[in-house]
Amino acid sequence: MAEISWIKLKTTMFDDEKIRLIQAVPESDAIIVIWIRLLVLAGKTNDDGLIYIQRNMPYTEEMLATLFGKNVNTVRLALTTLANFNMIDLGSDGLIAISNWKKHQNIEGMDKVRLKNAERNRKYRERKRQERLKLENDVSMTSRDGTDKDIEEDKDIDKEEKRGKYSDEHLRLAKKLQSNLTEDFPKEMNKVDIEKWADTIRLMEERDKASIEAIEYVINWLPTNEFWFGNIRSAKKLREKFEKLKFEIKADKNNHKKQSQKLQYSNPNEYDDLPI
């Protein structure tokens, strides 16, 4: 969805009956701050009050705690309180929705942003389609001037370019992921198409813009997390869950940092240089 750069807050917000009742409960200031942060996230998502990273990837309580700089218990209390006052809806699929979003926000203005972005994307796709057609026509004209052998060679080259080529680094990371999983899932790993895994990692770098360092960091981190280690058993699944895994790692980093500060370790900032 097209992100907008503003949301609407009423100047009478703190005269609202629900807000006044919330101010009487413990952690009231934190709850109200989290309420405003949720409104901002809903504006960024710009999808009729829904809040998510991607449509199939809702925010978890741990992710929100990291984003808001609050502990998980405070976030959980805020979500429960806001849901009890019917200010948000907590869906069974994990999606958070702001209640009465259309009533309180300038939906017409938000729709204009959304439509403008959709039109921009449509024009971009059309331009790319025209460029591709022109390129194909140029290749076709060139092929007619050559021999049958030249034509076949051109076709082979075109197919190779469309497939893309993974690098030694992509293959190395694919083998590392397979090696990490072999001891626990030997039969499954023996059937792996390692070249397909390497190509998936290539797509992560080229299309998803993930750095080699970040991909390798996540692969090395997986065996340290029992839940994710058992669930990420292919390069395809690694790509699908990569953004969520980065959130989990950053949450772990914050927890380690807080624990280090409590125990007065000499270097509590040792987790600040994560490549993700």
mmCIF file of N, CA and C in Angstrom, residues 62 65-66 69-72 247-263 268-272:
data_model
loop_
_atom_site.group_PDB
_atom_site.id
_atom_site.type_symbol
_atom_site.label_atom_id
_atom_site.label_comp_id
_atom_site.label_asym_id
_atom_site.label_seq_id
_atom_site.Cartn_x
_atom_site.Cartn_y
_atom_site.Cartn_z
ATOM 1 N N GLU A 62 6.423 -8.821 20.295
ATOM 2 C CA GLU A 62 7.865 -8.597 20.440
ATOM 3 C C GLU A 62 8.372 -7.551 19.445
ATOM 4 N N ALA A 65 7.254 -4.163 20.622
ATOM 5 C CA ALA A 65 8.056 -3.746 21.774
ATOM 6 C C ALA A 65 9.390 -3.164 21.310
ATOM 7 N N THR A 66 9.989 -3.793 20.303
ATOM 8 C CA THR A 66 11.253 -3.293 19.752
ATOM 9 C C THR A 66 11.071 -1.934 19.086
ATOM 10 N N GLY A 69 10.134 0.779 21.793
ATOM 11 C CA GLY A 69 11.042 0.962 22.915
ATOM 12 C C GLY A 69 10.390 0.664 24.252
ATOM 13 N N LYS A 70 9.448 -0.283 24.258
ATOM 14 C CA LYS A 70 8.745 -0.682 25.480
ATOM 15 C C LYS A 70 8.990 -2.163 25.725
ATOM 16 N N ASN A 71 8.764 -2.616 26.978
ATOM 17 C CA ASN A 71 8.880 -4.045 27.211
ATOM 18 C C ASN A 71 7.627 -4.761 26.726
ATOM 19 N N VAL A 72 7.750 -6.057 26.518
ATOM 20 C CA VAL A 72 6.660 -6.833 25.917
ATOM 21 C C VAL A 72 5.412 -6.801 26.788
ATOM 22 N N PHE A 247 13.838 -9.119 12.471
ATOM 23 C CA PHE A 247 13.196 -8.545 13.650
ATOM 24 C C PHE A 247 13.513 -9.364 14.898
ATOM 25 N N GLU A 248 13.454 -10.692 14.781
ATOM 26 C CA GLU A 248 13.736 -11.563 15.925
ATOM 27 C C GLU A 248 15.172 -11.366 16.412
ATOM 28 N N ILE A 249 16.101 -11.261 15.468
ATOM 29 C CA ILE A 249 17.506 -11.086 15.841
ATOM 30 C C ILE A 249 17.710 -9.754 16.553
ATOM 31 N N LYS A 250 17.072 -8.693 16.040
ATOM 32 C CA LYS A 250 17.204 -7.384 16.674
ATOM 33 C C LYS A 250 16.580 -7.381 18.065
ATOM 34 N N ALA A 251 15.481 -8.124 18.226
ATOM 35 C CA ALA A 251 14.859 -8.227 19.547
ATOM 36 C C ALA A 251 15.796 -8.950 20.506
ATOM 37 N N ASP A 252 16.436 -10.036 20.015
ATOM 38 C CA ASP A 252 17.420 -10.749 20.824
ATOM 39 C C ASP A 252 18.566 -9.825 21.217
ATOM 40 N N LYS A 253 18.996 -9.006 20.243
ATOM 41 C CA LYS A 253 20.103 -8.083 20.503
ATOM 42 C C LYS A 253 19.751 -7.133 21.640
ATOM 43 N N ASN A 254 18.530 -6.575 21.594
ATOM 44 C CA ASN A 254 18.094 -5.639 22.637
ATOM 45 C C ASN A 254 18.022 -6.320 23.995
ATOM 46 N N ASN A 255 17.536 -7.580 24.008
ATOM 47 C CA ASN A 255 17.452 -8.318 25.270
ATOM 48 C C ASN A 255 18.839 -8.575 25.837
ATOM 49 N N HIS A 256 19.784 -8.977 24.968
ATOM 50 C CA HIS A 256 21.163 -9.209 25.414
ATOM 51 C C HIS A 256 21.780 -7.925 25.961
ATOM 52 N N LYS A 257 21.487 -6.817 25.262
ATOM 53 C CA LYS A 257 22.057 -5.531 25.663
ATOM 54 C C LYS A 257 21.560 -5.133 27.049
ATOM 55 N N LYS A 258 20.238 -5.293 27.270
ATOM 56 C CA LYS A 258 19.665 -4.948 28.575
ATOM 57 C C LYS A 258 20.233 -5.839 29.667
ATOM 58 N N GLN A 259 20.375 -7.149 29.355
ATOM 59 C CA GLN A 259 20.913 -8.072 30.347
ATOM 60 C C GLN A 259 22.360 -7.733 30.673
ATOM 61 N N SER A 260 23.124 -7.369 29.630
ATOM 62 C CA SER A 260 24.524 -7.007 29.847
ATOM 63 C C SER A 260 24.648 -5.781 30.741
ATOM 64 N N GLN A 261 23.761 -4.804 30.534
ATOM 65 C CA GLN A 261 23.791 -3.591 31.344
ATOM 66 C C GLN A 261 23.442 -3.903 32.798
ATOM 67 N N LYS A 262 22.467 -4.814 32.996
ATOM 68 C CA LYS A 262 22.086 -5.184 34.360
ATOM 69 C C LYS A 262 23.235 -5.892 35.075
ATOM 70 N N LEU A 263 23.953 -6.760 34.334
ATOM 71 C CA LEU A 263 25.048 -7.516 34.934
ATOM 72 C C LEU A 263 26.360 -6.738 34.930
ATOM 73 N N PRO A 268 28.575 -3.691 26.916
ATOM 74 C CA PRO A 268 27.169 -3.980 26.621
ATOM 75 C C PRO A 268 26.776 -3.647 25.202
ATOM 76 N N ASN A 269 27.664 -2.958 24.448
ATOM 77 C CA ASN A 269 27.305 -2.564 23.080
ATOM 78 C C ASN A 269 27.880 -3.521 22.038
ATOM 79 N N GLU A 270 28.281 -4.730 22.465
ATOM 80 C CA GLU A 270 28.912 -5.654 21.533
ATOM 81 C C GLU A 270 27.956 -6.153 20.466
ATOM 82 N N TYR A 271 26.653 -5.919 20.629
ATOM 83 C CA TYR A 271 25.684 -6.381 19.637
ATOM 84 C C TYR A 271 25.257 -5.257 18.692
ATOM 85 N N ASP A 272 25.926 -4.114 18.739
ATOM 86 C CA ASP A 272 25.487 -2.956 17.953
ATOM 87 C C ASP A 272 25.907 -3.019 16.490
#
